[in-house]
């Protein structure tokens, strides 16, 4: 039976629409202006969709055949801060989102220590599909996915690019460098039309295995915080 909506209810609906109740009754302050904060330009959204589609159309990739989901990105496509990790693990593969497992929880804590969160940054990985047993991606796999992550950086156009761990560093900076020497420094890099300040820091999964290195990661995080202030991000 269809219930009749009485005039009182209709008036109430009209009133709620008028006062934009979504804005007022959202109990999370961060969500109040979420739509506006997240709405990247149509062109950016289209370019991201095209990029995702070209990864989905990739042929002859064993990683893709074995994975449950593509892990493309998370966060705010309008952000001027982009973070890049290595590759999805089991949780990420399940959910189709980067850094949702234990390493992701630590990453969230690291971000929050410098007043950042997933609403304020954009996150992706060098490889978009989970390598079996969470092994490090092979050289060949990294080569295959490199054009995609470079394009991804160019589309997001960050002012600050944070490379998490040695895989991201080796893929985007070079194989001849070691993370202990490269972390905690700003490097100016160009990806297509995007000029960005790159900083390398330890991967959160490494920090879980080597908690003694967290103090160095804290130095890097403070550098990111200072740069953010300097660049008025
Ligand atoms: N480690 C990564 O490098 N990326 C993820 O998305 C999850 C764990």
PDB file of C-alpha atoms and ligand atoms in Angstrom:
ATOM      1  CA  UNK A   1       0.000   0.000   0.000  1.00  0.00           C
ATOM      2  CA  UNK A   2       1.345   3.444  -0.934  1.00  0.00           C
ATOM      3  CA  UNK A   3       1.330   5.799   2.025  1.00  0.00           C
ATOM      4  CA  UNK A   4       0.031   9.301   1.343  1.00  0.00           C
ATOM      5  CA  UNK A   5       2.512  12.026   2.140  1.00  0.00           C
ATOM      6  CA  UNK A   6       0.673  14.683   4.076  1.00  0.00           C
ATOM      7  CA  UNK A   7       1.151  18.404   3.498  1.00  0.00           C
ATOM      8  CA  UNK A   8       3.086  18.774   6.734  1.00  0.00           C
ATOM      9  CA  UNK A   9       5.750  16.318   5.475  1.00  0.00           C
ATOM     10  CA  UNK A  10       5.927  18.043   2.088  1.00  0.00           C
ATOM     11  CA  UNK A  11       6.452  21.392   3.824  1.00  0.00           C
ATOM     12  CA  UNK A  12       9.161  19.853   5.981  1.00  0.00           C
ATOM     13  CA  UNK A  13      10.988  18.420   2.937  1.00  0.00           C
ATOM     14  CA  UNK A  14      10.802  21.813   1.194  1.00  0.00           C
ATOM     15  CA  UNK A  15      12.149  23.498   4.317  1.00  0.00           C
ATOM     16  CA  UNK A  16      15.059  21.045   4.644  1.00  0.00           C
ATOM     17  CA  UNK A  17      15.961  21.566   1.003  1.00  0.00           C
ATOM     18  CA  UNK A  18      15.835  25.313   1.526  1.00  0.00           C
ATOM     19  CA  UNK A  19      18.219  25.297   4.474  1.00  0.00           C
ATOM     20  CA  UNK A  20      20.595  22.726   2.898  1.00  0.00           C
ATOM     21  CA  UNK A  21      20.287  20.293   5.787  1.00  0.00           C
ATOM     22  CA  UNK A  22      23.156  18.156   4.490  1.00  0.00           C
ATOM     23  CA  UNK A  23      25.511  20.935   5.427  1.00  0.00           C
ATOM     24  CA  UNK A  24      23.995  21.651   8.805  1.00  0.00           C
ATOM     25  CA  UNK A  25      23.328  18.127  10.046  1.00  0.00           C
ATOM     26  CA  UNK A  26      26.591  16.565   9.007  1.00  0.00           C
ATOM     27  CA  UNK A  27      28.279  15.849  12.351  1.00  0.00           C
ATOM     28  CA  UNK A  28      31.783  15.560  10.859  1.00  0.00           C
ATOM     29  CA  UNK A  29      33.195  19.036  10.398  1.00  0.00           C
ATOM     30  CA  UNK A  30      35.555  17.770   7.713  1.00  0.00           C
ATOM     31  CA  UNK A  31      32.608  16.599   5.590  1.00  0.00           C
ATOM     32  CA  UNK A  32      30.650  19.817   5.588  1.00  0.00           C
ATOM     33  CA  UNK A  33      32.235  21.214   2.486  1.00  0.00           C
ATOM     34  CA  UNK A  34      33.465  17.883   1.215  1.00  0.00           C
ATOM     35  CA  UNK A  35      31.855  18.108  -2.203  1.00  0.00           C
ATOM     36  CA  UNK A  36      33.416  21.445  -3.034  1.00  0.00           C
ATOM     37  CA  UNK A  37      36.813  20.418  -1.621  1.00  0.00           C
ATOM     38  CA  UNK A  38      36.920  17.241  -3.659  1.00  0.00           C
ATOM     39  CA  UNK A  39      35.465  18.456  -6.914  1.00  0.00           C
ATOM     40  CA  UNK A  40      38.394  18.567  -9.281  1.00  0.00           C
ATOM     41  CA  UNK A  41      37.913  20.119 -12.688  1.00  0.00           C
ATOM     42  CA  UNK A  42      35.948  18.092 -15.216  1.00  0.00           C
ATOM     43  CA  UNK A  43      39.053  17.824 -17.349  1.00  0.00           C
ATOM     44  CA  UNK A  44      41.074  16.350 -14.469  1.00  0.00           C
ATOM     45  CA  UNK A  45      38.359  13.829 -13.643  1.00  0.00           C
ATOM     46  CA  UNK A  46      38.133  12.811 -17.304  1.00  0.00           C
ATOM     47  CA  UNK A  47      41.900  12.389 -17.576  1.00  0.00           C
ATOM     48  CA  UNK A  48      41.961  10.282 -14.404  1.00  0.00           C
ATOM     49  CA  UNK A  49      39.154   8.100 -15.725  1.00  0.00           C
ATOM     50  CA  UNK A  50      40.958   7.622 -19.029  1.00  0.00           C
ATOM     51  CA  UNK A  51      44.146   6.692 -17.205  1.00  0.00           C
ATOM     52  CA  UNK A  52      42.300   4.175 -15.037  1.00  0.00           C
ATOM     53  CA  UNK A  53      40.659   2.716 -18.130  1.00  0.00           C
ATOM     54  CA  UNK A  54      43.994   2.316 -19.907  1.00  0.00           C
ATOM     55  CA  UNK A  55      45.342   0.399 -16.878  1.00  0.00           C
ATOM     56  CA  UNK A  56      42.194  -1.745 -16.852  1.00  0.00           C
ATOM     57  CA  UNK A  57      42.770  -2.472 -20.545  1.00  0.00           C
ATOM     58  CA  UNK A  58      46.370  -3.566 -20.013  1.00  0.00           C
ATOM     59  CA  UNK A  59      47.083  -6.900 -21.683  1.00  0.00           C
ATOM     60  CA  UNK A  60      49.527  -9.676 -20.730  1.00  0.00           C
ATOM     61  CA  UNK A  61      49.977  -8.690 -17.090  1.00  0.00           C
ATOM     62  CA  UNK A  62      50.095 -11.629 -14.673  1.00  0.00           C
ATOM     63  CA  UNK A  63      49.582  -9.378 -11.656  1.00  0.00           C
ATOM     64  CA  UNK A  64      46.301  -8.205 -13.102  1.00  0.00           C
ATOM     65  CA  UNK A  65      45.162 -11.761 -13.832  1.00  0.00           C
ATOM     66  CA  UNK A  66      45.683 -12.797 -10.215  1.00  0.00           C
ATOM     67  CA  UNK A  67      44.387  -9.673  -8.467  1.00  0.00           C
ATOM     68  CA  UNK A  68      40.817  -9.140  -7.310  1.00  0.00           C
ATOM     69  CA  UNK A  69      40.711  -5.398  -7.930  1.00  0.00           C
ATOM     70  CA  UNK A  70      42.611  -2.548  -9.481  1.00  0.00           C
ATOM     71  CA  UNK A  71      43.972  -0.201  -6.803  1.00  0.00           C
ATOM     72  CA  UNK A  72      44.048   3.178  -8.484  1.00  0.00           C
ATOM     73  CA  UNK A  73      44.028   5.875  -5.822  1.00  0.00           C
ATOM     74  CA  UNK A  74      42.508   7.388  -2.715  1.00  0.00           C
ATOM     75  CA  UNK A  75      42.224  10.901  -1.359  1.00  0.00           C
ATOM     76  CA  UNK A  76      41.605  14.276  -2.846  1.00  0.00           C
ATOM     77  CA  UNK A  77      42.387  14.703  -6.556  1.00  0.00           C
ATOM     78  CA  UNK A  78      42.565  18.471  -5.976  1.00  0.00           C
ATOM     79  CA  UNK A  79      45.321  18.127  -3.394  1.00  0.00           C
ATOM     80  CA  UNK A  80      48.736  19.623  -4.031  1.00  0.00           C
ATOM     81  CA  UNK A  81      50.335  16.813  -2.006  1.00  0.00           C
ATOM     82  CA  UNK A  82      50.642  13.376  -3.605  1.00  0.00           C
ATOM     83  CA  UNK A  83      51.990  10.234  -1.923  1.00  0.00           C
ATOM     84  CA  UNK A  84      53.192   7.175  -3.802  1.00  0.00           C
ATOM     85  CA  UNK A  85      53.743   3.740  -2.277  1.00  0.00           C
ATOM     86  CA  UNK A  86      54.872   0.438  -3.756  1.00  0.00           C
ATOM     87  CA  UNK A  87      51.962  -1.874  -4.562  1.00  0.00           C
ATOM     88  CA  UNK A  88      48.722  -3.077  -3.000  1.00  0.00           C
ATOM     89  CA  UNK A  89      48.674  -5.823  -0.372  1.00  0.00           C
ATOM     90  CA  UNK A  90      45.849  -8.230   0.465  1.00  0.00           C
ATOM     91  CA  UNK A  91      43.599  -5.654   2.157  1.00  0.00           C
ATOM     92  CA  UNK A  92      44.090  -3.129  -0.620  1.00  0.00           C
ATOM     93  CA  UNK A  93      43.359  -5.804  -3.244  1.00  0.00           C
ATOM     94  CA  UNK A  94      40.162  -6.698  -1.401  1.00  0.00           C
ATOM     95  CA  UNK A  95      38.943  -3.109  -1.067  1.00  0.00           C
ATOM     96  CA  UNK A  96      40.373  -1.585  -4.233  1.00  0.00           C
ATOM     97  CA  UNK A  97      41.961   1.255  -2.247  1.00  0.00           C
ATOM     98  CA  UNK A  98      45.597   1.975  -1.381  1.00  0.00           C
ATOM     99  CA  UNK A  99      46.958   1.799   2.167  1.00  0.00           C
ATOM    100  CA  UNK A 100      43.950   0.368   3.985  1.00  0.00           C
ATOM    101  CA  UNK A 101      45.835  -2.350   5.911  1.00  0.00           C
ATOM    102  CA  UNK A 102      48.228  -2.057   8.850  1.00  0.00           C
ATOM    103  CA  UNK A 103      50.768   0.012   6.924  1.00  0.00           C
ATOM    104  CA  UNK A 104      47.894   2.298   5.956  1.00  0.00           C
ATOM    105  CA  UNK A 105      46.942   2.781   9.589  1.00  0.00           C
ATOM    106  CA  UNK A 106      50.479   3.873  10.367  1.00  0.00           C
ATOM    107  CA  UNK A 107      50.458   6.141   7.311  1.00  0.00           C
ATOM    108  CA  UNK A 108      47.280   7.801   8.601  1.00  0.00           C
ATOM    109  CA  UNK A 109      48.991   8.408  11.959  1.00  0.00           C
ATOM    110  CA  UNK A 110      52.044   9.870  10.209  1.00  0.00           C
ATOM    111  CA  UNK A 111      49.834  12.188   8.191  1.00  0.00           C
ATOM    112  CA  UNK A 112      47.837  13.279  11.192  1.00  0.00           C
ATOM    113  CA  UNK A 113      51.078  14.194  13.029  1.00  0.00           C
ATOM    114  CA  UNK A 114      51.511  16.994  10.470  1.00  0.00           C
ATOM    115  CA  UNK A 115      47.842  17.935  10.295  1.00  0.00           C
ATOM    116  CA  UNK A 116      47.143  15.984   7.114  1.00  0.00           C
ATOM    117  CA  UNK A 117      44.640  13.270   6.317  1.00  0.00           C
ATOM    118  CA  UNK A 118      43.130  11.522   3.296  1.00  0.00           C
ATOM    119  CA  UNK A 119      40.884  14.472   2.608  1.00  0.00           C
ATOM    120  CA  UNK A 120      43.957  16.650   2.197  1.00  0.00           C
ATOM    121  CA  UNK A 121      46.295  14.400   0.185  1.00  0.00           C
ATOM    122  CA  UNK A 122      46.120  12.128  -2.858  1.00  0.00           C
ATOM    123  CA  UNK A 123      47.561   8.593  -2.677  1.00  0.00           C
ATOM    124  CA  UNK A 124      48.577   6.049  -5.297  1.00  0.00           C
ATOM    125  CA  UNK A 125      51.144   3.286  -5.863  1.00  0.00           C
ATOM    126  CA  UNK A 126      53.816   2.449  -8.449  1.00  0.00           C
ATOM    127  CA  UNK A 127      51.932  -0.768  -9.268  1.00  0.00           C
ATOM    128  CA  UNK A 128      48.139  -0.922  -9.438  1.00  0.00           C
ATOM    129  CA  UNK A 129      47.639  -4.650  -8.845  1.00  0.00           C
ATOM    130  CA  UNK A 130      48.721  -6.803  -5.911  1.00  0.00           C
ATOM    131  CA  UNK A 131      51.889  -8.852  -6.463  1.00  0.00           C
ATOM    132  CA  UNK A 132      51.325 -12.433  -5.188  1.00  0.00           C
ATOM    133  CA  UNK A 133      52.519 -13.021  -1.601  1.00  0.00           C
ATOM    134  CA  UNK A 134      53.162  -9.266  -1.403  1.00  0.00           C
ATOM    135  CA  UNK A 135      56.538  -9.724  -3.067  1.00  0.00           C
ATOM    136  CA  UNK A 136      58.447  -6.709  -4.324  1.00  0.00           C
ATOM    137  CA  UNK A 137      57.427  -5.970  -7.933  1.00  0.00           C
ATOM    138  CA  UNK A 138      59.953  -7.158 -10.521  1.00  0.00           C
ATOM    139  CA  UNK A 139      61.924  -4.755 -12.737  1.00  0.00           C
ATOM    140  CA  UNK A 140      59.749  -5.760 -15.657  1.00  0.00           C
ATOM    141  CA  UNK A 141      56.538  -5.046 -13.735  1.00  0.00           C
ATOM    142  CA  UNK A 142      57.845  -1.681 -12.607  1.00  0.00           C
ATOM    143  CA  UNK A 143      58.763  -0.804 -16.191  1.00  0.00           C
ATOM    144  CA  UNK A 144      55.293  -1.778 -17.372  1.00  0.00           C
ATOM    145  CA  UNK A 145      53.529   0.446 -14.834  1.00  0.00           C
ATOM    146  CA  UNK A 146      55.957   3.379 -14.866  1.00  0.00           C
ATOM    147  CA  UNK A 147      54.280   5.296 -17.722  1.00  0.00           C
ATOM    148  CA  UNK A 148      50.968   5.103 -15.849  1.00  0.00           C
ATOM    149  CA  UNK A 149      52.237   6.493 -12.559  1.00  0.00           C
ATOM    150  CA  UNK A 150      54.152   9.224 -14.395  1.00  0.00           C
ATOM    151  CA  UNK A 151      50.951  10.194 -16.202  1.00  0.00           C
ATOM    152  CA  UNK A 152      49.103  10.014 -12.874  1.00  0.00           C
ATOM    153  CA  UNK A 153      51.554  12.508 -11.340  1.00  0.00           C
ATOM    154  CA  UNK A 154      51.201  14.794 -14.343  1.00  0.00           C
ATOM    155  CA  UNK A 155      47.405  14.800 -14.060  1.00  0.00           C
ATOM    156  CA  UNK A 156      47.329  15.436 -10.295  1.00  0.00           C
ATOM    157  CA  UNK A 157      50.086  18.043 -10.687  1.00  0.00           C
ATOM    158  CA  UNK A 158      51.215  18.075  -7.036  1.00  0.00           C
ATOM    159  CA  UNK A 159      53.532  20.715  -5.591  1.00  0.00           C
ATOM    160  CA  UNK A 160      54.839  18.146  -3.092  1.00  0.00           C
ATOM    161  CA  UNK A 161      55.442  14.527  -4.059  1.00  0.00           C
ATOM    162  CA  UNK A 162      56.206  12.072  -1.249  1.00  0.00           C
ATOM    163  CA  UNK A 163      57.783   8.766  -2.273  1.00  0.00           C
ATOM    164  CA  UNK A 164      57.187   6.094   0.356  1.00  0.00           C
ATOM    165  CA  UNK A 165      60.005   3.570   0.357  1.00  0.00           C
ATOM    166  CA  UNK A 166      62.699   2.340  -1.961  1.00  0.00           C
ATOM    167  CA  UNK A 167      60.452   0.855  -4.679  1.00  0.00           C
ATOM    168  CA  UNK A 168      58.800   4.205  -5.342  1.00  0.00           C
ATOM    169  CA  UNK A 169      62.205   5.889  -5.133  1.00  0.00           C
ATOM    170  CA  UNK A 170      63.913   3.426  -7.513  1.00  0.00           C
ATOM    171  CA  UNK A 171      61.063   3.611 -10.019  1.00  0.00           C
ATOM    172  CA  UNK A 172      60.863   7.397 -10.154  1.00  0.00           C
ATOM    173  CA  UNK A 173      64.343   8.630  -9.220  1.00  0.00           C
ATOM    174  CA  UNK A 174      66.648   5.801 -10.339  1.00  0.00           C
ATOM    175  CA  UNK A 175      68.141   2.474  -9.410  1.00  0.00           C
ATOM    176  CA  UNK A 176      71.572   3.756  -8.496  1.00  0.00           C
ATOM    177  CA  UNK A 177      70.414   5.473  -5.289  1.00  0.00           C
ATOM    178  CA  UNK A 178      69.864   4.119  -1.777  1.00  0.00           C
ATOM    179  CA  UNK A 179      67.088   5.318   0.510  1.00  0.00           C
ATOM    180  CA  UNK A 180      69.324   5.892   3.540  1.00  0.00           C
ATOM    181  CA  UNK A 181      71.203   8.544   1.505  1.00  0.00           C
ATOM    182  CA  UNK A 182      68.223   9.958  -0.393  1.00  0.00           C
ATOM    183  CA  UNK A 183      65.589  10.387   2.309  1.00  0.00           C
ATOM    184  CA  UNK A 184      65.022  13.742   3.950  1.00  0.00           C
ATOM    185  CA  UNK A 185      66.111  15.847   0.950  1.00  0.00           C
ATOM    186  CA  UNK A 186      64.130  17.926  -1.491  1.00  0.00           C
ATOM    187  CA  UNK A 187      64.659  17.083  -5.157  1.00  0.00           C
ATOM    188  CA  UNK A 188      63.114  19.178  -7.914  1.00  0.00           C
ATOM    189  CA  UNK A 189      61.620  16.940 -10.614  1.00  0.00           C
ATOM    190  CA  UNK A 190      59.626  17.337 -13.784  1.00  0.00           C
ATOM    191  CA  UNK A 191      56.943  14.856 -14.871  1.00  0.00           C
ATOM    192  CA  UNK A 192      55.566  16.021 -18.207  1.00  0.00           C
ATOM    193  CA  UNK A 193      54.156  19.480 -17.500  1.00  0.00           C
ATOM    194  CA  UNK A 194      54.337  19.014 -13.751  1.00  0.00           C
ATOM    195  CA  UNK A 195      57.251  20.525 -11.798  1.00  0.00           C
ATOM    196  CA  UNK A 196      57.270  19.242  -8.259  1.00  0.00           C
ATOM    197  CA  UNK A 197      59.356  19.054  -5.083  1.00  0.00           C
ATOM    198  CA  UNK A 198      60.004  15.409  -4.286  1.00  0.00           C
ATOM    199  CA  UNK A 199      60.880  14.004  -0.873  1.00  0.00           C
ATOM    200  CA  UNK A 200      61.674  10.359  -0.153  1.00  0.00           C
ATOM    201  CA  UNK A 201      60.845   8.844   3.204  1.00  0.00           C
ATOM    202  CA  UNK A 202      60.602   5.372   4.689  1.00  0.00           C
ATOM    203  CA  UNK A 203      57.664   3.161   3.815  1.00  0.00           C
ATOM    204  CA  UNK A 204      55.310   2.673   6.798  1.00  0.00           C
ATOM    205  CA  UNK A 205      55.635  -1.140   6.466  1.00  0.00           C
ATOM    206  CA  UNK A 206      59.420  -0.743   6.876  1.00  0.00           C
ATOM    207  CA  UNK A 207      58.838   1.476   9.923  1.00  0.00           C
ATOM    208  CA  UNK A 208      56.710  -1.271  11.468  1.00  0.00           C
ATOM    209  CA  UNK A 209      59.627  -3.681  11.081  1.00  0.00           C
ATOM    210  CA  UNK A 210      62.234  -1.110  12.142  1.00  0.00           C
ATOM    211  CA  UNK A 211      60.536   1.213  14.659  1.00  0.00           C
ATOM    212  CA  UNK A 212      63.924   2.714  15.518  1.00  0.00           C
ATOM    213  CA  UNK A 213      63.798   4.510  12.147  1.00  0.00           C
ATOM    214  CA  UNK A 214      60.612   6.374  13.077  1.00  0.00           C
ATOM    215  CA  UNK A 215      62.670   9.283  14.364  1.00  0.00           C
ATOM    216  CA  UNK A 216      64.116   9.763  10.872  1.00  0.00           C
ATOM    217  CA  UNK A 217      60.638   9.571   9.354  1.00  0.00           C
ATOM    218  CA  UNK A 218      59.574  12.279  11.807  1.00  0.00           C
ATOM    219  CA  UNK A 219      62.375  14.519  10.474  1.00  0.00           C
ATOM    220  CA  UNK A 220      60.999  13.971   6.942  1.00  0.00           C
ATOM    221  CA  UNK A 221      57.431  14.645   8.050  1.00  0.00           C
ATOM    222  CA  UNK A 222      58.476  17.949   9.608  1.00  0.00           C
ATOM    223  CA  UNK A 223      60.161  18.888   6.325  1.00  0.00           C
ATOM    224  CA  UNK A 224      56.878  18.208   4.519  1.00  0.00           C
ATOM    225  CA  UNK A 225      54.993  20.304   7.083  1.00  0.00           C
ATOM    226  CA  UNK A 226      57.441  23.219   6.634  1.00  0.00           C
ATOM    227  CA  UNK A 227      57.313  22.995   2.844  1.00  0.00           C
ATOM    228  CA  UNK A 228      53.537  22.993   2.965  1.00  0.00           C
ATOM    229  CA  UNK A 229      53.639  26.238   4.950  1.00  0.00           C
ATOM    230  CA  UNK A 230      56.261  27.756   2.636  1.00  0.00           C
ATOM    231  CA  UNK A 231      54.254  26.906  -0.475  1.00  0.00           C
ATOM    232  CA  UNK A 232      51.019  28.086   1.215  1.00  0.00           C
ATOM    233  CA  UNK A 233      49.323  24.756   0.530  1.00  0.00           C
TER     234      UNK A 233
HETATM  235  N1  LIG B   1      51.907  -0.825   0.750  1.00  0.00           N
HETATM  236  C1  LIG B   1      51.982  -0.043  -0.351  1.00  0.00           C
HETATM  237  O1  LIG B   1      53.049   0.308  -0.807  1.00  0.00           O
HETATM  238  N2  LIG B   1      50.839   0.360  -0.899  1.00  0.00           N
HETATM  239  C2  LIG B   1      49.651   0.042  -0.439  1.00  0.00           C
HETATM  240  O2  LIG B   1      48.656   0.451  -1.007  1.00  0.00           O
HETATM  241  C3  LIG B   1      49.600  -0.785   0.703  1.00  0.00           C
HETATM  242  C4  LIG B   1      50.738  -1.205   1.286  1.00  0.00           C
END
